[in-house]
């Protein structure tokens, strides 16, 4: 059976940047093993399989696979697929389209808003299906430093210390002193597997970040290494930014109100990505958080399976 697909570059407004995503529009009738094999064959950070939603008022059900395993939730697949589905329905009239829809993911329903404008890269934003929560696990600071080839003294800045957070997918957050330390990382997956904790049946991925960035508007600069996902390094990781929202709120002590933040990632890979994070805080807690970004289509074809 021929199945139509498109490839999008996500969290960017230009082609051959950001994080590539494969969207398989005809995802019905494939076994879990088949979807995993296709994701491994395509070898992108994630591949999405679009299926019929269980709730007829929702737009679609998404199954999200890395080359190594299925994820219950991920940011760049949510943004990219929301845009891909909206662009398929857009007839080019009135100069644009504003659309709100719900995508079903294994983590639960995810509400998305999409903005399409002629001559511009489309933009999508979604509400986090879960608020980021800290997972308290013992951490070996020296072992973590060795795994990313930095000095122990490079780890931490201001109130930020290593910690594990999850908004559906767990990440070990590693704050480093400055941009130079983040740029100099040499990640050793074997040392990481010996040192990093397992949580919810999976090895926590490394999300290394510092304050500031190469882009003047970036509030944080980050890199993600997903040894347990089959990803050596990821150009943009929305689920990690979702987890990071909890760390930012906790360590920075965000006051009540609205906090827009731009996170840059993928710079060292030559695929700069820009992730928009919005945190609404109330009564000392995160009341709502949203992640958004642009995406551009770079390929369309048929999967002959």
mmCIF file of C-alpha atoms in Angstrom:
data_model
loop_
_atom_site.group_PDB
_atom_site.id
_atom_site.type_symbol
_atom_site.label_atom_id
_atom_site.label_comp_id
_atom_site.label_asym_id
_atom_site.label_seq_id
_atom_site.Cartn_x
_atom_site.Cartn_y
_atom_site.Cartn_z
ATOM 1 C CA UNK A 1 0.000 0.000 0.000
ATOM 2 C CA UNK A 2 1.321 3.449 -0.926
ATOM 3 C CA UNK A 3 1.228 5.891 1.977
ATOM 4 C CA UNK A 4 1.689 9.620 1.474
ATOM 5 C CA UNK A 5 4.213 11.445 3.627
ATOM 6 C CA UNK A 6 5.843 14.847 3.953
ATOM 7 C CA UNK A 7 9.044 15.996 5.603
ATOM 8 C CA UNK A 8 9.017 19.269 7.522
ATOM 9 C CA UNK A 9 11.816 21.264 9.095
ATOM 10 C CA UNK A 10 10.418 22.332 12.464
ATOM 11 C CA UNK A 11 11.226 25.216 14.813
ATOM 12 C CA UNK A 12 12.626 27.228 11.919
ATOM 13 C CA UNK A 13 11.370 29.532 9.177
ATOM 14 C CA UNK A 14 13.902 28.360 6.595
ATOM 15 C CA UNK A 15 14.561 25.060 4.873
ATOM 16 C CA UNK A 16 17.457 22.805 5.883
ATOM 17 C CA UNK A 17 17.515 24.209 9.411
ATOM 18 C CA UNK A 18 15.572 23.257 12.530
ATOM 19 C CA UNK A 19 14.612 19.664 13.255
ATOM 20 C CA UNK A 20 13.392 17.466 10.366
ATOM 21 C CA UNK A 21 10.182 15.480 10.894
ATOM 22 C CA UNK A 22 8.521 12.823 8.752
ATOM 23 C CA UNK A 23 4.714 12.837 8.821
ATOM 24 C CA UNK A 24 3.082 9.646 7.493
ATOM 25 C CA UNK A 25 -0.479 10.725 6.700
ATOM 26 C CA UNK A 26 -1.837 7.209 6.136
ATOM 27 C CA UNK A 27 -0.838 5.596 9.414
ATOM 28 C CA UNK A 28 -3.731 3.141 9.743
ATOM 29 C CA UNK A 29 -3.152 -0.591 9.619
ATOM 30 C CA UNK A 30 0.518 -0.558 10.599
ATOM 31 C CA UNK A 31 1.719 -2.670 13.497
ATOM 32 C CA UNK A 32 3.866 -1.216 16.265
ATOM 33 C CA UNK A 33 6.841 -3.147 14.892
ATOM 34 C CA UNK A 34 6.226 -1.789 11.391
ATOM 35 C CA UNK A 35 6.030 1.805 12.611
ATOM 36 C CA UNK A 36 9.234 1.364 14.591
ATOM 37 C CA UNK A 37 10.972 -0.150 11.562
ATOM 38 C CA UNK A 38 9.852 2.737 9.338
ATOM 39 C CA UNK A 39 11.100 5.280 11.880
ATOM 40 C CA UNK A 40 14.418 3.441 12.038
ATOM 41 C CA UNK A 41 14.584 3.381 8.212
ATOM 42 C CA UNK A 42 13.897 7.108 7.871
ATOM 43 C CA UNK A 43 16.345 7.775 10.736
ATOM 44 C CA UNK A 44 15.044 11.229 11.658
ATOM 45 C CA UNK A 45 14.690 12.357 15.265
ATOM 46 C CA UNK A 46 10.985 11.515 15.061
ATOM 47 C CA UNK A 47 8.488 10.088 12.615
ATOM 48 C CA UNK A 48 4.759 10.635 13.152
ATOM 49 C CA UNK A 49 2.012 8.269 12.018
ATOM 50 C CA UNK A 50 -1.354 9.987 11.624
ATOM 51 C CA UNK A 51 -4.364 7.844 12.490
ATOM 52 C CA UNK A 52 -8.097 8.408 13.001
ATOM 53 C CA UNK A 53 -8.909 10.076 16.322
ATOM 54 C CA UNK A 54 -10.892 8.153 18.922
ATOM 55 C CA UNK A 55 -12.927 11.311 19.555
ATOM 56 C CA UNK A 56 -14.600 12.444 16.322
ATOM 57 C CA UNK A 57 -14.264 16.106 17.362
ATOM 58 C CA UNK A 58 -10.466 15.791 17.415
ATOM 59 C CA UNK A 59 -8.303 16.235 14.328
ATOM 60 C CA UNK A 60 -6.234 13.043 14.504
ATOM 61 C CA UNK A 61 -4.400 10.554 16.656
ATOM 62 C CA UNK A 62 -0.588 10.677 16.516
ATOM 63 C CA UNK A 63 1.873 7.859 17.121
ATOM 64 C CA UNK A 64 5.369 9.274 17.582
ATOM 65 C CA UNK A 65 8.511 7.166 17.078
ATOM 66 C CA UNK A 66 12.214 7.931 17.371
ATOM 67 C CA UNK A 67 14.630 5.483 15.682
ATOM 68 C CA UNK A 68 14.843 3.713 19.043
ATOM 69 C CA UNK A 69 11.390 3.775 20.655
ATOM 70 C CA UNK A 70 7.902 5.230 20.780
ATOM 71 C CA UNK A 71 7.308 8.448 22.721
ATOM 72 C CA UNK A 72 4.085 9.384 24.527
ATOM 73 C CA UNK A 73 4.566 13.037 23.609
ATOM 74 C CA UNK A 74 7.021 15.242 21.737
ATOM 75 C CA UNK A 75 7.112 18.903 20.812
ATOM 76 C CA UNK A 76 8.491 19.121 17.299
ATOM 77 C CA UNK A 77 6.186 16.303 16.058
ATOM 78 C CA UNK A 78 3.203 18.137 17.581
ATOM 79 C CA UNK A 79 4.108 21.478 15.988
ATOM 80 C CA UNK A 80 5.096 19.929 12.650
ATOM 81 C CA UNK A 81 2.077 17.653 12.344
ATOM 82 C CA UNK A 82 -0.393 20.374 13.370
ATOM 83 C CA UNK A 83 1.027 22.554 10.592
ATOM 84 C CA UNK A 84 1.143 19.681 8.075
ATOM 85 C CA UNK A 85 -2.528 18.786 8.650
ATOM 86 C CA UNK A 86 -3.620 22.432 8.510
ATOM 87 C CA UNK A 87 -1.708 23.067 5.284
ATOM 88 C CA UNK A 88 -3.339 20.015 3.681
ATOM 89 C CA UNK A 89 -6.756 21.533 4.403
ATOM 90 C CA UNK A 90 -5.861 25.103 3.404
ATOM 91 C CA UNK A 91 -7.268 26.061 -0.010
ATOM 92 C CA UNK A 92 -5.251 29.264 -0.406
ATOM 93 C CA UNK A 93 -8.213 31.588 0.050
ATOM 94 C CA UNK A 94 -8.380 34.783 2.109
ATOM 95 C CA UNK A 95 -4.608 35.017 2.448
ATOM 96 C CA UNK A 96 -4.345 32.718 5.413
ATOM 97 C CA UNK A 97 -5.936 30.443 7.988
ATOM 98 C CA UNK A 98 -6.250 30.416 11.776
ATOM 99 C CA UNK A 99 -7.181 27.022 13.162
ATOM 100 C CA UNK A 100 -7.559 25.427 16.597
ATOM 101 C CA UNK A 101 -7.597 21.640 16.828
ATOM 102 C CA UNK A 102 -6.915 18.789 19.247
ATOM 103 C CA UNK A 103 -4.388 16.042 18.520
ATOM 104 C CA UNK A 104 -4.560 12.794 20.465
ATOM 105 C CA UNK A 105 -1.166 11.579 21.698
ATOM 106 C CA UNK A 106 -0.338 8.785 24.102
ATOM 107 C CA UNK A 107 0.152 11.394 26.828
ATOM 108 C CA UNK A 108 -3.419 12.617 26.259
ATOM 109 C CA UNK A 109 -5.226 15.243 24.118
ATOM 110 C CA UNK A 110 -3.077 18.207 23.039
ATOM 111 C CA UNK A 111 -4.750 21.474 22.040
ATOM 112 C CA UNK A 112 -3.020 23.221 19.118
ATOM 113 C CA UNK A 113 -3.426 26.561 17.381
ATOM 114 C CA UNK A 114 -2.080 27.036 13.847
ATOM 115 C CA UNK A 115 -1.503 30.248 11.883
ATOM 116 C CA UNK A 116 -0.982 30.073 8.116
ATOM 117 C CA UNK A 117 -0.114 33.200 6.124
ATOM 118 C CA UNK A 118 0.727 33.346 2.431
ATOM 119 C CA UNK A 119 4.426 33.908 1.882
ATOM 120 C CA UNK A 120 5.381 33.067 5.473
ATOM 121 C CA UNK A 121 6.411 29.925 7.321
ATOM 122 C CA UNK A 122 3.416 28.536 9.205
ATOM 123 C CA UNK A 123 3.355 28.751 12.997
ATOM 124 C CA UNK A 124 1.815 26.367 15.541
ATOM 125 C CA UNK A 125 1.529 26.510 19.308
ATOM 126 C CA UNK A 126 0.243 23.922 21.765
ATOM 127 C CA UNK A 127 -0.698 23.784 25.429
ATOM 128 C CA UNK A 128 1.442 21.413 27.450
ATOM 129 C CA UNK A 129 -0.669 18.325 28.160
ATOM 130 C CA UNK A 130 1.084 17.971 31.525
ATOM 131 C CA UNK A 131 2.750 20.479 33.805
ATOM 132 C CA UNK A 132 6.450 19.792 34.246
ATOM 133 C CA UNK A 133 7.202 17.974 37.499
ATOM 134 C CA UNK A 134 10.522 17.350 39.203
ATOM 135 C CA UNK A 135 11.570 13.714 39.593
ATOM 136 C CA UNK A 136 13.833 13.419 42.603
ATOM 137 C CA UNK A 137 16.569 10.906 41.816
ATOM 138 C CA UNK A 138 20.161 10.566 43.061
ATOM 139 C CA UNK A 139 22.642 12.082 40.602
ATOM 140 C CA UNK A 140 26.406 11.527 40.312
ATOM 141 C CA UNK A 141 27.718 14.996 39.455
ATOM 142 C CA UNK A 142 31.247 13.793 38.661
ATOM 143 C CA UNK A 143 29.923 10.978 36.477
ATOM 144 C CA UNK A 144 27.671 13.396 34.595
ATOM 145 C CA UNK A 145 30.585 15.783 34.062
ATOM 146 C CA UNK A 146 32.711 12.940 32.682
ATOM 147 C CA UNK A 147 29.893 11.850 30.336
ATOM 148 C CA UNK A 148 29.741 15.265 28.679
ATOM 149 C CA UNK A 149 33.520 15.976 28.988
ATOM 150 C CA UNK A 150 33.357 19.048 31.208
ATOM 151 C CA UNK A 151 34.763 19.943 34.610
ATOM 152 C CA UNK A 152 32.531 19.507 37.645
ATOM 153 C CA UNK A 153 33.059 23.212 38.288
ATOM 154 C CA UNK A 154 31.397 23.962 34.923
ATOM 155 C CA UNK A 155 28.110 22.461 36.117
ATOM 156 C CA UNK A 156 25.525 24.804 37.594
ATOM 157 C CA UNK A 157 24.860 28.531 37.462
ATOM 158 C CA UNK A 158 23.053 30.843 39.872
ATOM 159 C CA UNK A 159 20.397 28.640 41.540
ATOM 160 C CA UNK A 160 20.365 26.051 38.737
ATOM 161 C CA UNK A 161 21.725 22.593 39.584
ATOM 162 C CA UNK A 162 21.380 19.189 37.845
ATOM 163 C CA UNK A 163 17.865 17.793 38.189
ATOM 164 C CA UNK A 164 15.363 15.535 36.448
ATOM 165 C CA UNK A 165 12.089 16.958 35.128
ATOM 166 C CA UNK A 166 9.274 15.516 33.015
ATOM 167 C CA UNK A 167 6.204 16.872 31.239
ATOM 168 C CA UNK A 168 5.553 13.447 29.709
ATOM 169 C CA UNK A 169 9.140 12.502 28.789
ATOM 170 C CA UNK A 170 11.922 12.631 31.428
ATOM 171 C CA UNK A 171 15.081 14.682 30.873
ATOM 172 C CA UNK A 172 18.112 15.166 33.043
ATOM 173 C CA UNK A 173 18.675 18.916 33.052
ATOM 174 C CA UNK A 174 22.353 19.871 33.156
ATOM 175 C CA UNK A 175 22.944 23.615 33.587
ATOM 176 C CA UNK A 176 26.415 24.832 32.571
ATOM 177 C CA UNK A 177 28.098 28.112 33.457
ATOM 178 C CA UNK A 178 28.241 29.645 30.005
ATOM 179 C CA UNK A 179 27.883 29.256 26.262
ATOM 180 C CA UNK A 180 31.525 28.260 25.764
ATOM 181 C CA UNK A 181 31.102 25.270 28.088
ATOM 182 C CA UNK A 182 27.976 24.105 26.249
ATOM 183 C CA UNK A 183 29.646 24.491 22.853
ATOM 184 C CA UNK A 184 32.674 22.438 23.989
ATOM 185 C CA UNK A 185 30.673 19.361 25.056
ATOM 186 C CA UNK A 186 31.863 15.964 23.832
ATOM 187 C CA UNK A 187 29.098 13.523 24.674
ATOM 188 C CA UNK A 188 30.032 9.926 25.559
ATOM 189 C CA UNK A 189 26.913 7.709 25.285
ATOM 190 C CA UNK A 190 28.536 4.794 27.099
ATOM 191 C CA UNK A 191 29.493 6.890 30.111
ATOM 192 C CA UNK A 192 26.035 8.464 30.054
ATOM 193 C CA UNK A 193 24.345 5.059 30.172
ATOM 194 C CA UNK A 194 26.476 4.103 33.186
ATOM 195 C CA UNK A 195 25.714 7.318 35.049
ATOM 196 C CA UNK A 196 22.284 8.680 34.113
ATOM 197 C CA UNK A 197 19.200 7.366 35.917
ATOM 198 C CA UNK A 198 16.379 5.328 34.450
ATOM 199 C CA UNK A 199 12.881 6.627 35.020
ATOM 200 C CA UNK A 200 9.542 5.257 33.862
ATOM 201 C CA UNK A 201 11.329 2.444 32.031
ATOM 202 C CA UNK A 202 13.638 4.691 29.985
ATOM 203 C CA UNK A 203 17.095 6.209 30.278
ATOM 204 C CA UNK A 204 16.822 9.929 30.990
ATOM 205 C CA UNK A 205 18.149 11.950 28.066
ATOM 206 C CA UNK A 206 20.675 14.753 28.562
ATOM 207 C CA UNK A 207 19.440 18.320 28.159
ATOM 208 C CA UNK A 208 22.341 20.712 28.633
ATOM 209 C CA UNK A 209 21.573 24.422 28.864
ATOM 210 C CA UNK A 210 22.952 27.810 29.823
ATOM 211 C CA UNK A 211 21.545 31.274 30.057
ATOM 212 C CA UNK A 212 21.732 33.503 26.968
ATOM 213 C CA UNK A 213 22.551 32.373 23.462
ATOM 214 C CA UNK A 214 23.993 33.128 20.054
ATOM 215 C CA UNK A 215 20.785 34.835 18.910
ATOM 216 C CA UNK A 216 20.339 38.145 20.714
ATOM 217 C CA UNK A 217 16.753 37.293 21.702
ATOM 218 C CA UNK A 218 17.507 33.821 23.123
ATOM 219 C CA UNK A 219 17.044 33.496 26.874
ATOM 220 C CA UNK A 220 18.561 29.997 26.987
ATOM 221 C CA UNK A 221 20.911 28.002 24.747
ATOM 222 C CA UNK A 222 20.578 24.208 24.783
ATOM 223 C CA UNK A 223 21.761 20.882 23.399
ATOM 224 C CA UNK A 224 20.007 17.496 23.737
ATOM 225 C CA UNK A 225 21.608 14.043 23.584
ATOM 226 C CA UNK A 226 19.169 11.123 23.490
ATOM 227 C CA UNK A 227 21.200 7.937 23.804
ATOM 228 C CA UNK A 228 18.158 5.920 24.898
ATOM 229 C CA UNK A 229 16.076 7.231 21.983
ATOM 230 C CA UNK A 230 18.578 6.353 19.270
ATOM 231 C CA UNK A 231 19.360 10.061 18.788
ATOM 232 C CA UNK A 232 23.010 11.100 18.990
ATOM 233 C CA UNK A 233 22.072 14.804 19.155
ATOM 234 C CA UNK A 234 18.755 16.509 18.489
ATOM 235 C CA UNK A 235 18.476 19.885 16.724
ATOM 236 C CA UNK A 236 15.304 20.868 18.634
ATOM 237 C CA UNK A 237 13.441 19.113 21.435
ATOM 238 C CA UNK A 238 10.042 20.497 22.380
ATOM 239 C CA UNK A 239 9.386 17.849 25.032
ATOM 240 C CA UNK A 240 12.668 18.835 26.712
ATOM 241 C CA UNK A 241 11.653 22.502 26.670
ATOM 242 C CA UNK A 242 8.341 21.406 28.197
ATOM 243 C CA UNK A 243 10.322 19.743 31.002
ATOM 244 C CA UNK A 244 12.656 22.766 31.227
ATOM 245 C CA UNK A 245 9.688 25.006 32.005
ATOM 246 C CA UNK A 246 9.489 23.410 35.445
ATOM 247 C CA UNK A 247 13.200 23.879 36.092
ATOM 248 C CA UNK A 248 13.068 27.537 35.029
ATOM 249 C CA UNK A 249 10.077 28.242 37.244
ATOM 250 C CA UNK A 250 11.642 26.398 40.185
ATOM 251 C CA UNK A 251 15.221 27.676 40.055
ATOM 252 C CA UNK A 252 14.484 31.230 38.832
ATOM 253 C CA UNK A 253 11.561 31.673 41.208
ATOM 254 C CA UNK A 254 9.370 33.195 38.510
ATOM 255 C CA UNK A 255 6.875 35.679 39.911
ATOM 256 C CA UNK A 256 3.195 35.383 39.077
ATOM 257 C CA UNK A 257 2.424 36.558 35.564
ATOM 258 C CA UNK A 258 3.249 35.791 31.952
ATOM 259 C CA UNK A 259 6.817 34.898 30.944
ATOM 260 C CA UNK A 260 7.715 34.561 27.226
ATOM 261 C CA UNK A 261 11.069 32.837 26.604
ATOM 262 C CA UNK A 262 12.961 31.957 23.434
ATOM 263 C CA UNK A 263 15.087 28.794 23.575
ATOM 264 C CA UNK A 264 17.728 28.176 20.892
ATOM 265 C CA UNK A 265 19.053 24.697 20.074
ATOM 266 C CA UNK A 266 20.843 22.944 17.207
ATOM 267 C CA UNK A 267 23.360 25.759 16.662
ATOM 268 C CA UNK A 268 26.381 23.465 17.051
ATOM 269 C CA UNK A 269 24.847 21.082 14.489
ATOM 270 C CA UNK A 270 24.421 23.795 11.866
ATOM 271 C CA UNK A 271 20.625 23.497 12.233
ATOM 272 C CA UNK A 272 19.624 26.472 14.392
ATOM 273 C CA UNK A 273 16.197 26.046 15.965
ATOM 274 C CA UNK A 274 14.058 28.494 17.915
ATOM 275 C CA UNK A 275 11.438 27.274 20.368
ATOM 276 C CA UNK A 276 8.938 29.700 21.874
ATOM 277 C CA UNK A 277 8.060 28.893 25.490
ATOM 278 C CA UNK A 278 5.348 30.770 27.369
ATOM 279 C CA UNK A 279 4.932 30.206 31.100
ATOM 280 C CA UNK A 280 1.975 31.564 33.062
ATOM 281 C CA UNK A 281 2.585 31.500 36.809
ATOM 282 C CA UNK A 282 -0.027 31.947 39.505
ATOM 283 C CA UNK A 283 0.151 31.475 43.279
ATOM 284 C CA UNK A 284 3.708 30.198 43.010
ATOM 285 C CA UNK A 285 2.856 27.449 40.498
ATOM 286 C CA UNK A 286 2.772 27.055 36.724
ATOM 287 C CA UNK A 287 -0.872 27.544 35.791
ATOM 288 C CA UNK A 288 -0.306 27.105 32.074
ATOM 289 C CA UNK A 289 2.564 26.654 29.632
ATOM 290 C CA UNK A 290 2.696 26.697 25.844
ATOM 291 C CA UNK A 291 5.294 25.796 23.229
ATOM 292 C CA UNK A 292 5.326 27.108 19.685
ATOM 293 C CA UNK A 293 7.398 27.447 16.559
ATOM 294 C CA UNK A 294 7.416 27.612 12.792
ATOM 295 C CA UNK A 295 7.822 24.813 10.255
ATOM 296 C CA UNK A 296 8.450 24.544 6.519
ATOM 297 C CA UNK A 297 7.787 21.602 4.185
ATOM 298 C CA UNK A 298 10.827 20.376 2.270
ATOM 299 C CA UNK A 299 9.631 17.093 0.716
ATOM 300 C CA UNK A 300 6.532 15.095 -0.180
ATOM 301 C CA UNK A 301 6.376 11.553 -1.450
ATOM 302 C CA UNK A 302 4.952 8.053 -1.201
ATOM 303 C CA UNK A 303 6.037 5.342 1.179
ATOM 304 C CA UNK A 304 5.678 2.101 -0.767
ATOM 305 C CA UNK A 305 4.698 -0.312 1.996
#
